[in-house]
PDB file of C-alpha atoms in Angstrom:
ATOM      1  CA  UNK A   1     115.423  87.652 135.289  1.00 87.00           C
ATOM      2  CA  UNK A   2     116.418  90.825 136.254  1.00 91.00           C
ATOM      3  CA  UNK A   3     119.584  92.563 136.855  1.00 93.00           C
ATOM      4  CA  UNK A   4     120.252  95.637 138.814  1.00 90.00           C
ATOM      5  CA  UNK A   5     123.747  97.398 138.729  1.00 92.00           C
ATOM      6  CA  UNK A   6     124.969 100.092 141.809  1.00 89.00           C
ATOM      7  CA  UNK A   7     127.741 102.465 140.741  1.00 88.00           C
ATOM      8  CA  UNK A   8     128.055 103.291 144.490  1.00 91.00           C
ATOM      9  CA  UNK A   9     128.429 101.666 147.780  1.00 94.00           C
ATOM     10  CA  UNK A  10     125.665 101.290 149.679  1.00 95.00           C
ATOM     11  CA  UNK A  11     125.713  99.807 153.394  1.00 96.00           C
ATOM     12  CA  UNK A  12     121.580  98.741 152.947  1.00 96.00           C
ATOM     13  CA  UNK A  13     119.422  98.887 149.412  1.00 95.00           C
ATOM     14  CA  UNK A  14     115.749  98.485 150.106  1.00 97.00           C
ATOM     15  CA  UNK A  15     114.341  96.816 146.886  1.00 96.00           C
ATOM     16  CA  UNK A  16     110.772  96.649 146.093  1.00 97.00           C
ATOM     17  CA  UNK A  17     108.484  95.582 143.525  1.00 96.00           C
ATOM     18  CA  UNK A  18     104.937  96.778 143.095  1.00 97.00           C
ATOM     19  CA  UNK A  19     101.818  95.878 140.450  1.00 94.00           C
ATOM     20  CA  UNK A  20     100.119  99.017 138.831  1.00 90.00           C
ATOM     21  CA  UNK A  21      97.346  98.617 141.430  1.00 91.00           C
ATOM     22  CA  UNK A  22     100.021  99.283 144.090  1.00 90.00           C
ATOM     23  CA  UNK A  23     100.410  95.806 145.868  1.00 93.00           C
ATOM     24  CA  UNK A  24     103.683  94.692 146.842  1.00 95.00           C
ATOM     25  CA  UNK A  25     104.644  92.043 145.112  1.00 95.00           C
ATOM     26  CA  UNK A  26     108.490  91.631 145.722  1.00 95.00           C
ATOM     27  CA  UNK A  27     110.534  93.422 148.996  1.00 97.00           C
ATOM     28  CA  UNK A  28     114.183  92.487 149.399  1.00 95.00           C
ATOM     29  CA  UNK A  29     116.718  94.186 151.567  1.00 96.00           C
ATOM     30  CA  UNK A  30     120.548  93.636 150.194  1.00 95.00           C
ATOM     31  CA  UNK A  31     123.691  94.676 152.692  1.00 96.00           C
ATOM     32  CA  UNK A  32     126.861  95.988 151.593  1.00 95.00           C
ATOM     33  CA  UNK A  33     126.517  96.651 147.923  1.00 95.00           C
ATOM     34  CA  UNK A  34     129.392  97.852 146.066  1.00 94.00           C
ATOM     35  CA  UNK A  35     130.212  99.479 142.978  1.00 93.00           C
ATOM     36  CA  UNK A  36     129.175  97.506 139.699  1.00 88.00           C
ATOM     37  CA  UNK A  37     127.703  94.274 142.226  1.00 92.00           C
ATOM     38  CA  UNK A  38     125.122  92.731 140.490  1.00 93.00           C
ATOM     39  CA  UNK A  39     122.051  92.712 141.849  1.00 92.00           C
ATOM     40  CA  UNK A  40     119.592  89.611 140.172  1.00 93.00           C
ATOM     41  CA  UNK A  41     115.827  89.810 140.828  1.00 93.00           C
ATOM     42  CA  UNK A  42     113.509  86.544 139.176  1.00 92.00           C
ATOM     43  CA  UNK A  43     110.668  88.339 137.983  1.00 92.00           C
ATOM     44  CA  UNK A  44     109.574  85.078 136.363  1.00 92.00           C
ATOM     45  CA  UNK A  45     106.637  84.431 138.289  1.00 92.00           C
ATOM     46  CA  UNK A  46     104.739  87.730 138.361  1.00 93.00           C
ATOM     47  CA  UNK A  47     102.011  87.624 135.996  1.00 93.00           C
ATOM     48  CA  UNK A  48     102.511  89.810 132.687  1.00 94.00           C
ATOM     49  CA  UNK A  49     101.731  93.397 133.740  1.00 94.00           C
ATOM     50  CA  UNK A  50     103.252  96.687 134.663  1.00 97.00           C
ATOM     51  CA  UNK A  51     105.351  96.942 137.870  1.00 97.00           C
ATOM     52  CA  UNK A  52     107.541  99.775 139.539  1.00 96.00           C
ATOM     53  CA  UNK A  53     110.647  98.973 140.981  1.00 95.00           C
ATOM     54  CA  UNK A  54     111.590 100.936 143.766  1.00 96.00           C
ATOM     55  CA  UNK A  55     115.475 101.112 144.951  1.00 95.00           C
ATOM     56  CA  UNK A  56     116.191 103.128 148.042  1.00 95.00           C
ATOM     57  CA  UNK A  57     119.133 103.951 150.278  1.00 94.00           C
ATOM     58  CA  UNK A  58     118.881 106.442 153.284  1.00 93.00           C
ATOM     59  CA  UNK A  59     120.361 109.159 150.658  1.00 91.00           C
ATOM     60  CA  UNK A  60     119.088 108.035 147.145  1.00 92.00           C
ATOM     61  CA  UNK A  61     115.463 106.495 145.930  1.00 95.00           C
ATOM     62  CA  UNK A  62     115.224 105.562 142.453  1.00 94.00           C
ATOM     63  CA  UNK A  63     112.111 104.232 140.572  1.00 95.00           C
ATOM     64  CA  UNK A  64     111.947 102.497 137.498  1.00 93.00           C
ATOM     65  CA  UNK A  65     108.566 101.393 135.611  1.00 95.00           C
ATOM     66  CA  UNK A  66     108.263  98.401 133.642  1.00 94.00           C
ATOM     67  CA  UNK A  67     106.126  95.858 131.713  1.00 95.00           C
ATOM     68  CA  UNK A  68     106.373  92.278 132.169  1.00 94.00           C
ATOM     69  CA  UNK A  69     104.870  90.406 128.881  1.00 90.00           C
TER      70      UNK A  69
END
C-alpha cells in the first residue's frame, strides 16, 4: 500500500503508474481532493520492479520514482 498526501485542493488529480519500460500499469482519476486527504494506492500486485508515479493537476505535475521489492 501506498499513500499519497495533497497539501492543496485540487478539483481533478490524474494519477498514474508506469513500469520502467513505460507501460501503464495503474491510471486513476480522484475529484475534489483537499488539503492533507489521503490518497491510498494498492501497489500489491505489481510485480517487484521500478515504477514512476505520475500526479497531475491542470497547474501542477509531480513525478516520483520508486522500487517495488
Amino acid at each position: 500500500q501506498m499513500t499519497i498526501v495533497s497539501h492543496k485542493a485540487y478539483p481533478k488529480l490524474q494519477l498514474v503508474v508506469s513500469s520502467v519500460i513505460g507501460s501503464q500499469v495503474l491510471h486513476k482519476t480522484i475529484q475534489n481532493v483537499q488539503p492533507t486527504d489521503l490518497i491510498e494506492v494498492d501497489v500489491q500486485s505489481f510485480p517487484s520492479g521500478l515504477y514512476t508515479m505520475t500526479v497531475s493537476s491542470v497547474s501542477d505535475v509531480i513525478s516520483i520514482p520508486w522500487i517495488k521489492k
